[in-house]
Amino acid sequence: MLPLAFFGSGHSPNPLFLLLLAMAVEAVFGDRAILFSVLPHPKAVIGRLIRVGAAKLDRPRRSLADRRVRGGMMVAVMVAGAALAGVAVTFASHAVPHLWLFEAMVVAAFLGQRRVYRAVGEIGRALGKGQIDVARRGLATLDAGAENVRLEPAPVAGAAVRGAGAGFATGVLAPVVWYALTGLPGLLAYQAAAGLDAGLGRSGPKSRAFGRAAVVFFGWFSAPTTCLAGFVVAAAAAFVPAARPARALRMAAAARRSWPEAAMVGALGLAADDRFATGARPGAPQVRQALSIYAVACLMAVGVVAGMLWLTLASGRS
């Protein structure tokens, strides 16, 4: 018989078990696993709400000050609304038998382990075959600034390496940490903030005033997990042949922001300008090495969650 600690409360299992289940489902099937191949994806729902809100509130005829205030109001309403939606789903999953499976699928929808792994792997293979156009298009999946990267292999490889670090922070560690610490309300609030930053903060000069609050808020919201991700990447480098964990740690510690990107670059022996000390540039081998570091970092995240669950179950038996 399972110990009582396995059950969070009511009909729902321990949240850490749900998190492990979500990580396993997403790793195998992707973030559109099963349920959201039919229903609207939660990220798409958030994006639609942001577009509707921005269309109503961000009018060019309004003053910059008014647009800043309205942008701040939209951030507050969206983040609070997402958290309340998380509370509602959590309450329902505790009250209704088997509805916890829906909660697990929602968590899986916000993870990006498989997406980032496949994207970085495809870029590495394309670079190895000399298919630069294919590799460059793969950067769009990573949100790695493909529009700013020239078509040459080295800049594409450098962007893929940094994208692997950034993808671990936003697609793996942040969702895992926020759900483990605050449950679905915290995870949905984080995802709403991330969507606002992507939808409003990068919408161009005309909407800069309206999106200012989204950029500032997400920068504050994401800083703890982004910083932590840099040090996890550095630790993961210790288990990858030829990687340089000490250098990764130094570069992560010295970074003002973009900690995981700095750690990934440092782990491969690259400088901040994506060059080796000899002046050589990265290529397919460095992308494959970054992929190995990313995979180890994901396994470390799984191991920590599994360890926390084991401790919870062990304390419940004592």
Coordinates of C-alpha atoms in Angstrom, one line a residue:
M1 CA 0.0 0.0 0.0
L2 CA 1.2 3.5 -0.8
P3 CA 2.1 5.7 2.2
L4 CA -0.3 8.5 3.0
A5 CA 2.5 11.0 2.0
F6 CA 2.0 9.9 -1.6
F7 CA -1.3 11.7 -1.7
G8 CA -1.1 15.5 -1.5
S9 CA -4.7 15.8 -0.3
G10 CA -8.1 14.4 -1.4
H11 CA -7.9 12.5 -4.6
S12 CA -4.7 14.0 -5.9
P13 CA -1.2 12.4 -5.6
N14 CA 1.8 14.2 -4.2
P15 CA 2.6 17.2 -6.4
L16 CA 6.2 16.0 -6.8
F17 CA 4.8 12.8 -8.2
L18 CA 2.7 14.8 -10.7
L19 CA 5.8 16.8 -11.6
L20 CA 7.8 13.6 -12.3
L21 CA 5.0 12.2 -14.3
A22 CA 4.7 15.4 -16.3
M23 CA 8.5 15.5 -17.0
A24 CA 8.4 11.8 -18.2
V25 CA 5.3 12.4 -20.4
E26 CA 6.8 15.6 -22.0
A27 CA 10.2 13.9 -22.5
V28 CA 8.6 11.1 -24.4
F29 CA 5.7 12.7 -26.2
G30 CA 6.5 16.4 -26.2
D31 CA 4.6 19.4 -24.8
R32 CA 1.5 18.6 -26.9
A33 CA 1.3 15.2 -25.4
I34 CA -2.1 13.4 -25.7
L35 CA -4.5 16.0 -24.4
F36 CA -3.3 19.1 -26.1
S37 CA -3.1 17.5 -29.5
V38 CA -6.9 17.9 -29.4
L39 CA -7.6 20.8 -27.0
P40 CA -6.1 24.3 -27.3
H41 CA -2.6 24.4 -25.9
P42 CA -2.3 26.5 -22.7
K43 CA 0.5 28.6 -24.2
A44 CA -1.7 29.3 -27.2
V45 CA -4.6 30.4 -24.8
I46 CA -2.3 32.7 -22.9
G47 CA -0.9 34.2 -26.2
R48 CA -4.5 34.8 -27.5
L49 CA -5.5 36.5 -24.3
I50 CA -2.4 38.8 -24.5
R51 CA -3.1 39.7 -28.1
V52 CA -6.7 40.6 -27.3
G53 CA -5.8 42.6 -24.2
A54 CA -3.0 44.5 -26.1
A55 CA -5.4 45.3 -29.0
K56 CA -7.9 46.9 -26.6
L57 CA -5.5 48.7 -24.3
D58 CA -2.5 49.7 -26.4
R59 CA -3.9 52.4 -28.7
P60 CA -1.5 54.7 -30.5
R61 CA -3.6 57.8 -29.7
R62 CA -2.9 57.4 -26.0
S63 CA 0.0 59.1 -24.2
L64 CA 3.1 57.2 -23.3
A65 CA 2.4 57.5 -19.6
D66 CA -1.2 56.2 -20.1
R67 CA 0.2 53.3 -22.1
R68 CA 2.7 52.4 -19.4
V69 CA 0.0 52.4 -16.8
R70 CA -2.3 50.3 -18.9
G71 CA 0.6 47.9 -19.6
G72 CA 1.2 47.5 -15.9
M73 CA -2.5 46.9 -15.3
M74 CA -2.5 44.2 -17.9
V75 CA 0.5 42.5 -16.4
A76 CA -1.1 42.5 -13.0
V77 CA -4.5 41.2 -14.2
M78 CA -2.9 38.5 -16.4
V79 CA -0.5 37.2 -13.8
A80 CA -3.1 37.2 -11.0
G81 CA -5.7 35.6 -13.3
A82 CA -3.3 32.9 -14.3
A83 CA -2.5 32.2 -10.6
L84 CA -6.2 32.0 -9.8
A85 CA -6.8 29.6 -12.7
G86 CA -4.1 27.5 -11.2
V87 CA -5.8 27.5 -7.8
A88 CA -9.1 26.5 -9.5
V89 CA -7.5 23.6 -11.3
T90 CA -5.6 22.4 -8.2
F91 CA -8.7 22.6 -6.1
A92 CA -10.7 20.6 -8.7
S93 CA -7.9 18.0 -9.1
H94 CA -8.0 17.4 -5.3
A95 CA -11.8 17.2 -5.2
V96 CA -12.6 15.1 -8.4
P97 CA -11.2 11.6 -8.8
H98 CA -8.6 11.2 -11.6
L99 CA -8.7 14.9 -12.5
W100 CA -5.1 15.1 -11.3
L101 CA -4.2 13.5 -14.7
F102 CA -5.4 16.8 -16.3
E103 CA -3.1 18.8 -13.9
A104 CA -0.2 16.6 -14.9
M105 CA -0.9 17.2 -18.6
V106 CA -1.0 21.0 -18.0
V107 CA 2.3 20.9 -16.3
A108 CA 3.8 18.8 -19.2
A109 CA 2.5 21.4 -21.6
F110 CA 4.7 24.1 -20.1
L111 CA 7.9 22.0 -20.1
G112 CA 10.3 22.1 -23.0
Q113 CA 12.8 19.3 -22.5
R114 CA 12.1 17.5 -25.7
R115 CA 11.5 20.6 -27.8
V116 CA 14.9 22.1 -26.9
Y117 CA 16.7 18.7 -27.2
R118 CA 15.3 18.0 -30.6
A119 CA 16.0 21.6 -31.9
V120 CA 19.7 21.6 -30.7
G121 CA 20.2 18.1 -32.1
E122 CA 18.8 19.0 -35.5
I123 CA 21.0 22.1 -35.7
G124 CA 24.1 20.0 -34.8
R125 CA 23.2 17.4 -37.5
A126 CA 22.5 20.1 -40.1
L127 CA 25.8 21.9 -39.4
G128 CA 27.6 18.5 -39.7
K129 CA 26.1 18.0 -43.1
G130 CA 26.7 21.5 -44.3
Q131 CA 23.0 22.3 -44.4
I132 CA 23.3 25.9 -43.1
D133 CA 19.8 27.0 -44.1
V134 CA 18.2 24.1 -42.2
A135 CA 20.4 24.8 -39.1
R136 CA 19.5 28.5 -39.2
R137 CA 15.8 27.7 -39.4
G138 CA 16.2 25.5 -36.4
L139 CA 17.2 28.5 -34.3
A140 CA 13.6 29.8 -34.5
T141 CA 12.5 26.8 -32.3
L142 CA 15.0 27.9 -29.6
D143 CA 14.0 31.5 -29.8
A144 CA 17.8 32.1 -30.2
G145 CA 17.7 35.3 -32.3
A146 CA 17.7 33.6 -35.7
E147 CA 16.8 36.9 -37.4
N148 CA 20.1 38.4 -36.2
V149 CA 22.4 35.5 -37.0
R150 CA 24.3 35.5 -40.3
L151 CA 24.1 32.5 -42.5
E152 CA 27.7 31.4 -41.7
P153 CA 28.1 28.2 -39.7
A154 CA 30.0 29.6 -36.7
P155 CA 27.3 32.2 -35.7
V156 CA 24.6 29.6 -36.1
A157 CA 26.6 27.2 -33.9
G158 CA 27.2 29.9 -31.2
A159 CA 23.5 30.8 -31.1
A160 CA 22.6 27.1 -30.8
V161 CA 25.0 26.7 -27.9
R162 CA 23.5 29.7 -26.1
G163 CA 20.0 28.6 -27.0
A164 CA 20.6 25.3 -25.3
G165 CA 21.5 27.1 -22.1
A166 CA 18.6 29.5 -22.3
G167 CA 16.2 26.7 -23.2
F168 CA 17.2 24.8 -20.1
A169 CA 16.4 27.8 -17.9
T170 CA 13.1 28.7 -19.4
G171 CA 11.9 25.3 -20.6
V172 CA 13.0 23.0 -17.8
L173 CA 14.3 24.6 -14.6
A174 CA 11.9 27.5 -14.3
P175 CA 8.7 25.4 -14.7
V176 CA 10.1 22.6 -12.5
V177 CA 11.1 25.0 -9.7
W178 CA 7.9 27.1 -9.7
Y179 CA 5.7 24.0 -9.7
A180 CA 7.7 22.2 -7.1
L181 CA 7.6 25.3 -4.8
T182 CA 4.2 26.9 -5.5
G183 CA 2.2 24.3 -7.4
L184 CA 0.1 25.1 -10.5
P185 CA -0.7 28.7 -9.4
G186 CA 3.0 29.6 -9.4
L187 CA 3.7 27.8 -12.6
L188 CA 0.8 29.5 -14.5
A189 CA 1.8 32.9 -13.1
Y190 CA 5.3 32.4 -14.4
Q191 CA 4.1 31.3 -17.8
A192 CA 1.8 34.3 -18.0
A193 CA 4.7 36.6 -17.2
A194 CA 6.9 34.8 -19.8
G195 CA 4.1 35.2 -22.4
L196 CA 3.7 38.9 -21.6
D197 CA 7.4 39.4 -22.0
A198 CA 7.5 37.7 -25.3
G199 CA 4.2 39.2 -26.6
L200 CA 4.6 42.8 -25.4
G201 CA 8.2 43.3 -24.6
R202 CA 9.4 42.3 -28.1
S203 CA 6.7 43.9 -30.1
G204 CA 8.8 46.8 -31.4
P205 CA 9.3 50.5 -30.7
K206 CA 5.6 51.4 -31.2
S207 CA 4.6 49.3 -28.2
R208 CA 7.7 49.8 -26.0
A209 CA 5.9 51.9 -23.5
F210 CA 3.0 49.4 -23.1
G211 CA 5.4 46.5 -22.9
R212 CA 7.8 48.1 -20.4
A213 CA 6.1 46.6 -17.3
A214 CA 6.0 43.1 -18.8
V215 CA 9.8 43.3 -19.5
V216 CA 10.6 44.6 -16.0
F217 CA 8.3 42.2 -14.2
F218 CA 9.5 39.1 -16.1
G219 CA 13.1 40.1 -15.5
W220 CA 12.5 40.2 -11.8
F221 CA 10.3 37.0 -11.8
S222 CA 12.7 34.9 -13.9
A223 CA 16.0 36.1 -12.3
P224 CA 16.2 33.4 -9.5
T225 CA 15.6 30.4 -11.7
T226 CA 17.7 31.8 -14.6
C227 CA 20.7 32.3 -12.2
L228 CA 20.2 28.9 -10.7
A229 CA 20.1 27.4 -14.2
G230 CA 23.6 28.8 -14.9
F231 CA 25.1 26.9 -12.0
V232 CA 23.2 23.7 -12.8
V233 CA 24.6 23.9 -16.4
A234 CA 28.1 24.3 -14.9
A235 CA 27.6 21.3 -12.6
A236 CA 26.3 19.2 -15.6
A237 CA 29.5 20.0 -17.5
A238 CA 31.4 18.0 -14.9
F239 CA 29.9 14.9 -16.3
V240 CA 30.5 15.6 -20.0
P241 CA 33.9 14.6 -21.5
A242 CA 36.1 17.5 -22.5
A243 CA 33.8 20.1 -21.0
R244 CA 35.2 22.6 -18.6
P245 CA 33.0 22.9 -15.5
A246 CA 35.3 25.3 -13.6
R247 CA 35.4 27.7 -16.4
A248 CA 31.6 27.4 -16.8
L249 CA 31.2 28.2 -13.2
R250 CA 33.4 31.3 -13.4
M251 CA 31.6 32.7 -16.4
A252 CA 28.2 32.1 -14.9
A253 CA 29.3 33.8 -11.7
A254 CA 30.6 36.8 -13.6
A255 CA 27.6 37.2 -15.8
R256 CA 25.2 40.0 -15.0
R257 CA 22.4 38.2 -16.7
S258 CA 22.1 35.3 -19.2
W259 CA 23.8 33.0 -16.6
P260 CA 23.0 29.7 -18.3
E261 CA 24.2 31.0 -21.7
A262 CA 27.4 32.2 -20.1
A263 CA 27.9 28.8 -18.4
M264 CA 27.3 26.8 -21.6
V265 CA 29.7 29.0 -23.5
G266 CA 32.3 28.7 -20.8
A267 CA 31.8 24.9 -20.5
L268 CA 32.8 24.6 -24.1
G269 CA 36.0 26.7 -23.7
L270 CA 34.6 29.6 -25.7
A271 CA 35.0 33.3 -24.8
A272 CA 32.1 35.7 -24.5
D273 CA 32.4 36.4 -28.3
D274 CA 31.9 32.7 -29.1
R275 CA 35.5 32.2 -30.1
F276 CA 38.2 29.9 -28.7
A277 CA 41.4 31.3 -27.4
T278 CA 43.1 30.4 -30.7
G279 CA 40.6 32.4 -32.6
A280 CA 38.8 29.4 -33.9
R281 CA 35.0 29.4 -34.1
P282 CA 32.5 26.8 -32.9
G283 CA 30.8 24.3 -35.2
A284 CA 28.8 21.0 -35.1
P285 CA 31.1 19.3 -32.5
Q286 CA 30.4 22.2 -30.0
V287 CA 26.7 22.0 -30.6
R288 CA 26.7 18.3 -29.9
Q289 CA 28.7 18.9 -26.7
A290 CA 26.2 21.5 -25.6
L291 CA 23.4 19.0 -26.3
S292 CA 25.2 16.5 -24.0
I293 CA 25.5 19.1 -21.2
Y294 CA 21.8 20.0 -21.7
A295 CA 20.8 16.4 -21.4
V296 CA 22.8 15.9 -18.2
A297 CA 21.3 19.1 -16.7
C298 CA 17.8 17.7 -17.4
L299 CA 18.6 14.4 -15.8
M300 CA 19.9 16.3 -12.7
A301 CA 16.6 18.2 -12.5
V302 CA 14.7 14.9 -12.7
G303 CA 17.0 13.4 -10.0
V304 CA 16.4 16.3 -7.6
V305 CA 12.6 16.1 -8.0
A306 CA 12.8 12.3 -7.5
G307 CA 15.0 12.8 -4.4
M308 CA 12.6 15.3 -2.9
L309 CA 9.7 12.9 -3.6
W310 CA 11.6 10.0 -1.9
L311 CA 12.3 12.2 1.1
T312 CA 8.6 13.1 1.3
L313 CA 7.5 9.5 1.2
A314 CA 10.2 8.4 3.7
S315 CA 9.1 11.1 6.2
G316 CA 5.5 10.0 5.7
R317 CA 6.4 6.4 6.7
S318 CA 8.2 7.4 9.8

